[in-house]
mmCIF file of C-alpha atoms and ligand atoms in Angstrom:
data_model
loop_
_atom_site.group_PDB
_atom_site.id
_atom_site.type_symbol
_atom_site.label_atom_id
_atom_site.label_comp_id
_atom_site.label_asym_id
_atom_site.label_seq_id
_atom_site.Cartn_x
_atom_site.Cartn_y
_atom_site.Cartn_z
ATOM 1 C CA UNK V 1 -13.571 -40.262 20.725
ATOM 2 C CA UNK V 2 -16.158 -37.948 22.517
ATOM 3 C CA UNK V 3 -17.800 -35.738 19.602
ATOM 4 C CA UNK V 4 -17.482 -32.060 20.302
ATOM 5 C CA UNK V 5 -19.534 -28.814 18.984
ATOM 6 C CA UNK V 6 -17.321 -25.246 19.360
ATOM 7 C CA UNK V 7 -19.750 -22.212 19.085
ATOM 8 C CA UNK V 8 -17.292 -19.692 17.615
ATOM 9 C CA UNK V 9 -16.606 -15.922 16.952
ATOM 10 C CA UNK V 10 -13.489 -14.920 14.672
ATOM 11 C CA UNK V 11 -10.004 -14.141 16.095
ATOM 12 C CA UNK V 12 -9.926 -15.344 19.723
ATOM 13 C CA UNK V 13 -12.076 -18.089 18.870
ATOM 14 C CA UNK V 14 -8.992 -18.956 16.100
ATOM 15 C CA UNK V 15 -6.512 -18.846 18.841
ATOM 16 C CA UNK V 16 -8.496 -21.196 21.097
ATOM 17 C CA UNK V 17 -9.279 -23.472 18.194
ATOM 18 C CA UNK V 18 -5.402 -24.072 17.492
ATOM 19 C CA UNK V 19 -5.549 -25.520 20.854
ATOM 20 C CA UNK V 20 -9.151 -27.449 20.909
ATOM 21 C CA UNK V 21 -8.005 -29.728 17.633
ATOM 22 C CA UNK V 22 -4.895 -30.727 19.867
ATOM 23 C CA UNK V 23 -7.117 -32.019 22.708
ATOM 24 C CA UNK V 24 -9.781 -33.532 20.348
ATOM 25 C CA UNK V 25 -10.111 -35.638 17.608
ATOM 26 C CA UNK V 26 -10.557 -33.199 14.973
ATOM 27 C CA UNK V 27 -12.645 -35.327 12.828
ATOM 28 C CA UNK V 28 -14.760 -35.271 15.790
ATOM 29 C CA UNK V 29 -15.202 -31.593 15.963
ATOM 30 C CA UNK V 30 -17.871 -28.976 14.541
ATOM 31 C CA UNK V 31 -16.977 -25.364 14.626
ATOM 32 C CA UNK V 32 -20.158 -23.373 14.186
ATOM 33 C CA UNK V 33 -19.146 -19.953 13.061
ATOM 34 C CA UNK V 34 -20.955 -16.332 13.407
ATOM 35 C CA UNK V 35 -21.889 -14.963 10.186
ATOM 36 C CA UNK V 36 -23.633 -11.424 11.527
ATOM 37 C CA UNK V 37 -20.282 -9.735 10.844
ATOM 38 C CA UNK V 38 -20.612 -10.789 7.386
ATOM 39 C CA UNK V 39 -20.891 -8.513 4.629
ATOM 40 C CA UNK V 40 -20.971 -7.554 0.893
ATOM 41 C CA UNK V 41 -18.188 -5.616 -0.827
ATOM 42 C CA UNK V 42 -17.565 -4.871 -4.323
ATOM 43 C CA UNK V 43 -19.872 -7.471 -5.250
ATOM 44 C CA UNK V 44 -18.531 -10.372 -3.153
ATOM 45 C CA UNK V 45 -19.560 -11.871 0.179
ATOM 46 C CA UNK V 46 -17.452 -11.899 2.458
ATOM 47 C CA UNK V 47 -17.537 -13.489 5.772
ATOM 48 C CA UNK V 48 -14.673 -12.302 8.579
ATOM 49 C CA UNK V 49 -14.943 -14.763 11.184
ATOM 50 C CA UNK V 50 -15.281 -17.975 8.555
ATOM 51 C CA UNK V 51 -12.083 -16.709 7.381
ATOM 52 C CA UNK V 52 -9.783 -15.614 10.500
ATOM 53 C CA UNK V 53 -10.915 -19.794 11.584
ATOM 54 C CA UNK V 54 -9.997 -21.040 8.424
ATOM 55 C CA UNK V 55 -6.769 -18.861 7.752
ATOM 56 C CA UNK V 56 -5.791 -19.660 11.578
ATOM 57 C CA UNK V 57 -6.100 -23.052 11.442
ATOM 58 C CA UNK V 58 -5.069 -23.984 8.122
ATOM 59 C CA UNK V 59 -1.962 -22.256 8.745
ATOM 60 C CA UNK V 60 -2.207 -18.576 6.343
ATOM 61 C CA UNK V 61 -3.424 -15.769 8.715
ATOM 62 C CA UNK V 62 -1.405 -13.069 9.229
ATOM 63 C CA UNK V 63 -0.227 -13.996 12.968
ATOM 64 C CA UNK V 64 -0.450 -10.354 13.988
ATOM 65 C CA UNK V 65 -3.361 -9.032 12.894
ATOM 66 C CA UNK V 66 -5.353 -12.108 13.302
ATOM 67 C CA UNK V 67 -7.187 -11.604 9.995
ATOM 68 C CA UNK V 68 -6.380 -11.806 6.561
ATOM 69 C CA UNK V 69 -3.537 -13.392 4.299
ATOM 70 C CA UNK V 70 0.274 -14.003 5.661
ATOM 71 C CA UNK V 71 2.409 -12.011 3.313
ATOM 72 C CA UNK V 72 -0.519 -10.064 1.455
ATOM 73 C CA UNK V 73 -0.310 -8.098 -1.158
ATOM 74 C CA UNK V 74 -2.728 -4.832 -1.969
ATOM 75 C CA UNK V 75 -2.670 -4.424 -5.309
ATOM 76 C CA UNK V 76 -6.142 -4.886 -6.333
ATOM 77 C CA UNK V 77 -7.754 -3.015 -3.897
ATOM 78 C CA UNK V 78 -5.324 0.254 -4.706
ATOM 79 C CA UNK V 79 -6.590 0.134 -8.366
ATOM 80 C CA UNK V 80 -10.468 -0.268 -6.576
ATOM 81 C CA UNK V 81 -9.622 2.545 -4.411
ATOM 82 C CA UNK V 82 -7.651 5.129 -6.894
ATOM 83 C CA UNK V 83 -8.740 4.208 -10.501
ATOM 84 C CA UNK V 84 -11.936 3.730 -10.142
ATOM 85 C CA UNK V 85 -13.088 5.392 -6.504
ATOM 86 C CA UNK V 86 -14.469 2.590 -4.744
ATOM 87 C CA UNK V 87 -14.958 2.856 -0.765
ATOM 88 C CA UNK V 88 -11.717 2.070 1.054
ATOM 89 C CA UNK V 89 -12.819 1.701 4.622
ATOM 90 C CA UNK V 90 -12.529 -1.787 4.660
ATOM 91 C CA UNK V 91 -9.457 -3.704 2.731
ATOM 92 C CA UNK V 92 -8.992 -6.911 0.902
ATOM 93 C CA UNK V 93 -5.906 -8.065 0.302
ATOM 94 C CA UNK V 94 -5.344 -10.220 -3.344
ATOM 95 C CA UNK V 95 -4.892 -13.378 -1.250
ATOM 96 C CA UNK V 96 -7.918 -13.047 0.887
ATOM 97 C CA UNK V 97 -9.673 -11.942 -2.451
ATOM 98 C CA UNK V 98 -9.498 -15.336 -4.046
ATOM 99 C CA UNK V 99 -11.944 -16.399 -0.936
ATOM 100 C CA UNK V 100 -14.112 -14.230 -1.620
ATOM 101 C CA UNK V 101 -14.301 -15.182 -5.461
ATOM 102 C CA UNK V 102 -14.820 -18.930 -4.512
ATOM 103 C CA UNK V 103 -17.632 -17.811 -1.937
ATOM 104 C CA UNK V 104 -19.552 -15.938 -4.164
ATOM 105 C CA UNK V 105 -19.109 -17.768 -7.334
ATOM 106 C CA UNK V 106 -21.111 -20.728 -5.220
ATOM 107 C CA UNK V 107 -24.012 -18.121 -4.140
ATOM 108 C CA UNK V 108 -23.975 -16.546 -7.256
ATOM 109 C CA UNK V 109 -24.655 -20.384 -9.247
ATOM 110 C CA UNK V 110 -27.359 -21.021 -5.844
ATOM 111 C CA UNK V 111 -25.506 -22.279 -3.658
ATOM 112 C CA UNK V 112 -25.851 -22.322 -0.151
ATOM 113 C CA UNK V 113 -23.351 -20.541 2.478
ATOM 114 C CA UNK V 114 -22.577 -24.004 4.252
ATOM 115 C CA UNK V 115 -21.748 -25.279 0.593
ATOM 116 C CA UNK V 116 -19.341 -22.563 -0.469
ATOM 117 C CA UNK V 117 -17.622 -22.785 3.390
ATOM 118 C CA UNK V 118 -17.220 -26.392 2.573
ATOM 119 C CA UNK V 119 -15.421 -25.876 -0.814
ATOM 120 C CA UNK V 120 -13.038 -23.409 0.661
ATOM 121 C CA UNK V 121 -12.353 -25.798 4.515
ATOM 122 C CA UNK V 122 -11.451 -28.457 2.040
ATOM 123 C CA UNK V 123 -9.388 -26.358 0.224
ATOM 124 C CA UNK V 124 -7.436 -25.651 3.064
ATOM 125 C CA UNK V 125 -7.241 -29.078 4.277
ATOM 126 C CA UNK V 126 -9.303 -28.444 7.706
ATOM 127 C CA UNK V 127 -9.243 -31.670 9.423
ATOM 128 C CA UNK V 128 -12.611 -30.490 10.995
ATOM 129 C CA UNK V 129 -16.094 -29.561 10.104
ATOM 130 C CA UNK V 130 -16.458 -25.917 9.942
ATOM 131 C CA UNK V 131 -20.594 -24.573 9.436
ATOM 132 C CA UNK V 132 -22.369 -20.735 9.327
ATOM 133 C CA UNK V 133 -24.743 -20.132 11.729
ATOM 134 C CA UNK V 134 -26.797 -20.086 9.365
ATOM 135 C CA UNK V 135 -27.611 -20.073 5.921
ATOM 136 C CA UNK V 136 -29.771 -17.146 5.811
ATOM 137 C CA UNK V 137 -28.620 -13.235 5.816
ATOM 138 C CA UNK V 138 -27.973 -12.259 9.140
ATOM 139 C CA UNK V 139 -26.486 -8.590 9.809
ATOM 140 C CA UNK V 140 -25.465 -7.498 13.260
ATOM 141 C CA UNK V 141 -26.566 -3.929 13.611
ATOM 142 C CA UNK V 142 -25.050 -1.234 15.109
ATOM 143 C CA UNK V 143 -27.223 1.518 16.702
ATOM 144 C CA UNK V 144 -25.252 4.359 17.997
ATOM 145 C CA UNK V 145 -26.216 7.464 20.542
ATOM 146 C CA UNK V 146 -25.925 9.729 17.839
ATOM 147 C CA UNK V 147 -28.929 8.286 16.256
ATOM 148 C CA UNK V 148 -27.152 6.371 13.153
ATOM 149 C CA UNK V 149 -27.876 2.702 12.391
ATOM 150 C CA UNK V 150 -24.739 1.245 11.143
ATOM 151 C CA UNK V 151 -23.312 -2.154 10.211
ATOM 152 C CA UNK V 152 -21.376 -3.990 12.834
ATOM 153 C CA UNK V 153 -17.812 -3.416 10.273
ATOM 154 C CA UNK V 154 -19.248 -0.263 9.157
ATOM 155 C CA UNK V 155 -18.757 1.070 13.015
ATOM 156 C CA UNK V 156 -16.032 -1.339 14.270
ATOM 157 C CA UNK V 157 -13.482 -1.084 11.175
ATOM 158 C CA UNK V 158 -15.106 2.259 9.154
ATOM 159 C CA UNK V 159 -15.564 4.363 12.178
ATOM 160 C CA UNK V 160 -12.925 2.626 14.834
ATOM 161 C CA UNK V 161 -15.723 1.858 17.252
ATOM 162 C CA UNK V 162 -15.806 5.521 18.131
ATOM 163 C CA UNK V 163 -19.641 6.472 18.334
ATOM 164 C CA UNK V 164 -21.295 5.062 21.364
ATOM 165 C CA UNK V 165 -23.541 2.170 21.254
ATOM 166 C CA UNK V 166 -27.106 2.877 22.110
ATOM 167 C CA UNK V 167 -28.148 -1.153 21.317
ATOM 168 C CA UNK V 168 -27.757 -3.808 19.156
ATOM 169 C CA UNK V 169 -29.945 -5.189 16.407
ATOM 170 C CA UNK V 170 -29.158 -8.542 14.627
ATOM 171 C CA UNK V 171 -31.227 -7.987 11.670
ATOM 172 C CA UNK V 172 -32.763 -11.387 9.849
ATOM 173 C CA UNK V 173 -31.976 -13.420 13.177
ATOM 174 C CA UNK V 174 -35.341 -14.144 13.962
ATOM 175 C CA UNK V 175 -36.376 -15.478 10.456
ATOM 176 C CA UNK V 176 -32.819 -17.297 10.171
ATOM 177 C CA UNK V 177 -32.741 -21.213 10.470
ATOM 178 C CA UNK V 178 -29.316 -23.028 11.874
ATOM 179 C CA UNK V 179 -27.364 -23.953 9.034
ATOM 180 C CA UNK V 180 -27.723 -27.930 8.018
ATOM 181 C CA UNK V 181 -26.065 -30.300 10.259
ATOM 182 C CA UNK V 182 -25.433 -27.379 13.022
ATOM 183 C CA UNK V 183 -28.744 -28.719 15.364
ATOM 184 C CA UNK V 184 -27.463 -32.535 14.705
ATOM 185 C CA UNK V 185 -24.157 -31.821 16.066
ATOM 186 C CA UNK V 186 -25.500 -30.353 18.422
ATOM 187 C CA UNK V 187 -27.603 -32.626 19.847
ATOM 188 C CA UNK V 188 -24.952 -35.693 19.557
ATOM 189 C CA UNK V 189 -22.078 -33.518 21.181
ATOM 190 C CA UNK V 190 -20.620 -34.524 24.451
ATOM 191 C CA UNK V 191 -19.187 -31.287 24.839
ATOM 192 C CA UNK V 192 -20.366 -27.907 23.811
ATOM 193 C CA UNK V 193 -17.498 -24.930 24.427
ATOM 194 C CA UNK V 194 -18.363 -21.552 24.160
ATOM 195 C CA UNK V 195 -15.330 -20.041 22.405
ATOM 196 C CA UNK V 196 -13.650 -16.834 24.259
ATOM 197 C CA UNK V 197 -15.439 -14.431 21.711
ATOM 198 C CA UNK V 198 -18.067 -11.727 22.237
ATOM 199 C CA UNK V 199 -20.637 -12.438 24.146
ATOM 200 C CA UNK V 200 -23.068 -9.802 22.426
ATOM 201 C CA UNK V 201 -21.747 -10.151 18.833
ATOM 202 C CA UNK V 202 -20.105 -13.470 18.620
ATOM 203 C CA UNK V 203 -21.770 -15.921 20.284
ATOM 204 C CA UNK V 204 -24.774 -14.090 20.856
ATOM 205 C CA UNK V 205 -25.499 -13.419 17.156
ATOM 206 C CA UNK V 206 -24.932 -17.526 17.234
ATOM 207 C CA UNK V 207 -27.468 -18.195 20.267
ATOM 208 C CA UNK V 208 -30.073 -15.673 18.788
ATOM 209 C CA UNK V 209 -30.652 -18.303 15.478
ATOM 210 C CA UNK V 210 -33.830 -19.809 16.499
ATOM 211 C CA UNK V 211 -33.379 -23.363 18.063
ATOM 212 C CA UNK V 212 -29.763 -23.114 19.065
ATOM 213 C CA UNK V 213 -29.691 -21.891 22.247
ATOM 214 C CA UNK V 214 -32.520 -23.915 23.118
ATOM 215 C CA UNK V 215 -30.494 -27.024 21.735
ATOM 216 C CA UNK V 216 -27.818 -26.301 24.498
ATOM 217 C CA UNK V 217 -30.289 -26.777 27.140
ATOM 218 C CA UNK V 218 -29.495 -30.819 27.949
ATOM 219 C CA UNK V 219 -25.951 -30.481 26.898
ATOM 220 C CA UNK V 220 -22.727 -30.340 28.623
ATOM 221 C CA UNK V 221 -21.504 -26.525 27.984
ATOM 222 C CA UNK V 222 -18.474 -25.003 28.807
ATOM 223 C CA UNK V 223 -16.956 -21.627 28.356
ATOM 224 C CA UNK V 224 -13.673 -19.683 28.286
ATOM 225 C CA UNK V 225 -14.008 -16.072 29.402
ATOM 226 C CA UNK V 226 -12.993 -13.445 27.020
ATOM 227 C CA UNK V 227 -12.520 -10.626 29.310
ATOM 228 C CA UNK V 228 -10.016 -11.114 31.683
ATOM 229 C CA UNK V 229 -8.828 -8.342 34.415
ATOM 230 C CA UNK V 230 -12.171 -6.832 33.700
ATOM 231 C CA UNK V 231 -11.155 -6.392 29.754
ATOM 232 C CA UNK V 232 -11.173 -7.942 26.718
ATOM 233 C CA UNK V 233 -8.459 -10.015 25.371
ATOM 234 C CA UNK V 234 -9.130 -8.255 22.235
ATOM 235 C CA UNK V 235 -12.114 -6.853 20.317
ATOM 236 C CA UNK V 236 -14.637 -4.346 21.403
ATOM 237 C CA UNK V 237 -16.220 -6.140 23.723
ATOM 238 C CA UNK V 238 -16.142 -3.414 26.565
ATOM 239 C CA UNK V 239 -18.327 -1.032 24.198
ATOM 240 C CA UNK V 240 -21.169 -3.515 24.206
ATOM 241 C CA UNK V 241 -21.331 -5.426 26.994
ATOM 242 C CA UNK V 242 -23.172 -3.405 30.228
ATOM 243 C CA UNK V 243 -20.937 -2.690 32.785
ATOM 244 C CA UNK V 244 -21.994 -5.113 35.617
ATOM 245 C CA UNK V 245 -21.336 -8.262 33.065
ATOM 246 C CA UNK V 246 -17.914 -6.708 32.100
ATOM 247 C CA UNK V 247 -16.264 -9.400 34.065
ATOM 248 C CA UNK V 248 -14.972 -13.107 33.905
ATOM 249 C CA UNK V 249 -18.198 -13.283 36.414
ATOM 250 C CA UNK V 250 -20.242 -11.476 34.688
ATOM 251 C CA UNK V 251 -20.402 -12.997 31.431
ATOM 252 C CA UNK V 252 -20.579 -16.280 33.120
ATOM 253 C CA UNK V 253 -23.843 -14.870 34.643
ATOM 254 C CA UNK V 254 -25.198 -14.111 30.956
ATOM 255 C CA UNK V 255 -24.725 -17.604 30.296
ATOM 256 C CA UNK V 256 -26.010 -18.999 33.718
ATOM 257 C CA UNK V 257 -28.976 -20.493 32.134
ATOM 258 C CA UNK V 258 -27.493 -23.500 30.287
ATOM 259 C CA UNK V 259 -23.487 -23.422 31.421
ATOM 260 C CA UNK V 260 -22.367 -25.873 33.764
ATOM 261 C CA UNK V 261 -18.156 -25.215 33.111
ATOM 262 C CA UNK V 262 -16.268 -21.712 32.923
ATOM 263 C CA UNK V 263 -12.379 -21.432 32.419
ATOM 264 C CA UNK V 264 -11.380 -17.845 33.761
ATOM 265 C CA UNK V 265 -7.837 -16.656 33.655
ATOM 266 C CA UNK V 266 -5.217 -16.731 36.985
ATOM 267 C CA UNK V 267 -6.043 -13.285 37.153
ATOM 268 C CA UNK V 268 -9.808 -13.805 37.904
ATOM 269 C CA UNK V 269 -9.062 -16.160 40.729
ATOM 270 C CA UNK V 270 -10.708 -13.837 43.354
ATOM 271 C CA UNK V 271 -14.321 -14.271 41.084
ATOM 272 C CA UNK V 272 -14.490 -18.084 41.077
ATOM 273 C CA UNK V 273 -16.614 -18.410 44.023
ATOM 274 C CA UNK V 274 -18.921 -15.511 42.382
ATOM 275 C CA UNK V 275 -19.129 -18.088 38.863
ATOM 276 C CA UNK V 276 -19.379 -21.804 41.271
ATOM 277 C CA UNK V 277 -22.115 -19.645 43.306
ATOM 278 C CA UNK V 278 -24.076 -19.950 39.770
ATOM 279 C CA UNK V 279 -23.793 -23.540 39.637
ATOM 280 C CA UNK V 280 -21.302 -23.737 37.305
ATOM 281 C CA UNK V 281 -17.940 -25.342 37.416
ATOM 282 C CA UNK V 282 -14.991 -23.320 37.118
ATOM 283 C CA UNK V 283 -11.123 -23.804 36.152
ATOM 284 C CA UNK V 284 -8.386 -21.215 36.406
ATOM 285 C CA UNK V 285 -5.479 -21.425 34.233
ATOM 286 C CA UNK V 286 -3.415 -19.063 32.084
ATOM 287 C CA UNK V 287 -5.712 -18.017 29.161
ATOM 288 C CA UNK V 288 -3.478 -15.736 26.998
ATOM 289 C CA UNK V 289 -3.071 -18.211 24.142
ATOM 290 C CA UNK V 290 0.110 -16.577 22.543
ATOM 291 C CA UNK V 291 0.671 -20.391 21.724
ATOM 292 C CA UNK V 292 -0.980 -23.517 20.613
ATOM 293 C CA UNK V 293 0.509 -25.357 23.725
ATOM 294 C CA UNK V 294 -1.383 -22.857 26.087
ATOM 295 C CA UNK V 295 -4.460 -22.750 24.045
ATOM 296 C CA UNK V 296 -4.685 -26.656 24.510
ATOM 297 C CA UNK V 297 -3.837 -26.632 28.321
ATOM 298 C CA UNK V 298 -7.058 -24.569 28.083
ATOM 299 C CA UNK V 299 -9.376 -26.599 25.750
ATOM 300 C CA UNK V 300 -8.144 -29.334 28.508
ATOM 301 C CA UNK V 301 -9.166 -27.593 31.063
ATOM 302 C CA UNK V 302 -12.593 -26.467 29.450
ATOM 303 C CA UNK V 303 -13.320 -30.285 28.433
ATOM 304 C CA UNK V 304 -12.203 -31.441 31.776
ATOM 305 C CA UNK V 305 -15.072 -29.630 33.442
ATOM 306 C CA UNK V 306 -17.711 -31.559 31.734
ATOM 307 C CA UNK V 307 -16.400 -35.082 31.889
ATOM 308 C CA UNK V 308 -13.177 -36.664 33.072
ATOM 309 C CA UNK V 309 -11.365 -36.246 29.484
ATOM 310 C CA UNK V 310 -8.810 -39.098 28.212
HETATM 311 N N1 FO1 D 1 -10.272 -5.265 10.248
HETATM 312 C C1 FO1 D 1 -9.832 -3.988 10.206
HETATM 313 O O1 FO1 D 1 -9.615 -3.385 11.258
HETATM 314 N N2 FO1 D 1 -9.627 -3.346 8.998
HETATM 315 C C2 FO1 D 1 -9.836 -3.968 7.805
HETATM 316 O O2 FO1 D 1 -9.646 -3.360 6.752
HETATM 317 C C3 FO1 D 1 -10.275 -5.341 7.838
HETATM 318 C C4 FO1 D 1 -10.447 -6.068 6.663
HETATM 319 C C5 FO1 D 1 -10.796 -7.429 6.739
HETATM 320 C C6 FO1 D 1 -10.914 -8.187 5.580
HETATM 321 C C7 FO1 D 1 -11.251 -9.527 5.641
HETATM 322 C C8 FO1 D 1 -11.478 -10.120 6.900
HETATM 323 O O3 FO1 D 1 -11.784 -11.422 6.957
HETATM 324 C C9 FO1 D 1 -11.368 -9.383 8.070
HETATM 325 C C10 FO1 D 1 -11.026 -8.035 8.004
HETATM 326 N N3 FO1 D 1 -10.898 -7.267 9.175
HETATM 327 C C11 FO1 D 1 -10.477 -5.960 9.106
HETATM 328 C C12 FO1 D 1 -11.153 -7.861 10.477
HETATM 329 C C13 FO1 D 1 -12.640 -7.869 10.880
HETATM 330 O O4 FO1 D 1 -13.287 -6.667 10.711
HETATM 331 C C14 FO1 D 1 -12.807 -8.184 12.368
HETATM 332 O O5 FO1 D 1 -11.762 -8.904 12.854
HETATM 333 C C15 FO1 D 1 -14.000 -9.011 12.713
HETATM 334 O O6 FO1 D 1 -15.042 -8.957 11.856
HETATM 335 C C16 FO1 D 1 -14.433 -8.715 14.154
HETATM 336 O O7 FO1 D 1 -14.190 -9.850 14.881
#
């Protein structure tokens, strides 16, 4: 079975994974994570897009929002918010809580990210590996227009993506190493697929850790396109992206330099010859992946750009 490396942002990158462990073996799979959204809240670390992959896939996200616990409960963070005054801006449910706990328990007694994301895909019974980025603290920064230098949740979720963006800083990136094992499965993958998340804040938090992007270079890579009709599927991704790449084409062309497959959506049809004119492969196919039936006709159709895929 052809071993298979998933670069991976949170809740699109969920939906496309239900699909990619149909296609795959999943004990052949690594999903490597972003961890620049990550953050620290009442004391605990918590990290978004490890969670919305592991809830998704192990079957206890809440299928509408994306994020958090099916069925949660608020309890503790009502007594945070009104007994004792604690910011509010950003909720845990009791569920997603317990996470949380286990994650920073392990840091808190040394361990490592990678160890305490272990602990909790186990718990959940992921039939594949799941890694950070990294290991190290990475936060993706928000600079706005109004002068204010904010963290990536602290603008998204606290202030509803409302100020503009004057740039992006991923703070820590440059002195960050890839978390253990992510450069090995790298480098033994027969397929690399760029999820459909972010381009800026997703997978380019992932591609700015020092040694994986250049680790993609004699790869097969292959992408989906998270904007389709000249929008994102969902996110924010049309407040950071510049204009001309605000396109099934146009984030192709950010990737140019190492991508040799692109899945756009039916819609996009009329920019294929724009993405083959890169050098770069291209499928169209329905991408909306309401279901895990759709999301695997697209992981097909991603893997069958690279290699003819049993
Ligand atoms: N998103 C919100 O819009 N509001 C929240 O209060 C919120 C809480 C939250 C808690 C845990 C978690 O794993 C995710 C949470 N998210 C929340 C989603 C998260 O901000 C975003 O989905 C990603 O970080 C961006 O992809």
């Amino acid at each position: 079975m052809p071993d298979v490396v998933a670069l991976a942002g949170g809740i699109g990158a969920a939906r496309f994974l239900r699909g990619l462990v149909r296609a795959v073996d999943p004990t052949a799979l690594t999903v490597v994570a972003n961890t620049g959204d990550d953050l620290r809240l009442h004391g605990l670390h918590v990290s978004p897009d490890l969670d919305s992959i592991t809830y998704t896939l192990g079957g206890g996200v809440d299928a509408e929002r994306g994020w958090g616990r099916a069925g949660e409960t608020l309890a503790v963070s009502t007594e945070l918010r009104d007994r004792y005054g604690r910011p509010a801006w950003f909720t845990l449910g009791d569920r997603d809580l317990a996470t949380h706990l286990v994650r920073s328990e392990v840091l808190a007694a040394g361990g490592t990210l990678s160890e305490a994301t272990a602990r909790i895909a186990a718990a959940w019974g992921l039939g594949f590996r799941l890694l950070p980025m990294t290991d190290a603290p990475v936060a993706t920064r928000i600079t706005t227009t109004d002068g204010r230098d904010l963290h990536f949740q602290q603008w998204w979720v606290g202030e509803r993506a409302g100020p503009d963006v004057a740039g992006v800083r991923l703070e820590g990136a440059a002195d960050a190493r890839p978390a253990p094992g992510v450069l090995e499965a790298i480098a033994a993958a027969d397929a690399v697929v760029l999820c459909p998340s972010n381009p800026v804040v997703s997978i380019g938090t992932i591609l700015s850790v020092p040694g994986i992007q250049d680790a993609l270079a004699d790869r097969p890579v292959v992408g989906v396109s998270p904007i389709v009709g000249g929008a994102p599927v969902r996110g924010m991704a049309d407040r950071l992206l510049p204009p001309d790449q605000l396109s099934a084409a146009g984030v192709a062309r950010r990737y140019a330099g190492f991508l040799d497959g692109w899945v756009m959506d039916t819609r996009d049809a009329d920019l294929a010859d724009e993405v083959a004119d890169l050098g770069v492969r291209v499928a169209v196919t329905d991408t909306i992946m309401t279901t895990p039936e759709i999301a695997e006709a697209v992981a097909r159709a991603a893997l069958g750009l690279v290699r003819p895929w049993s």
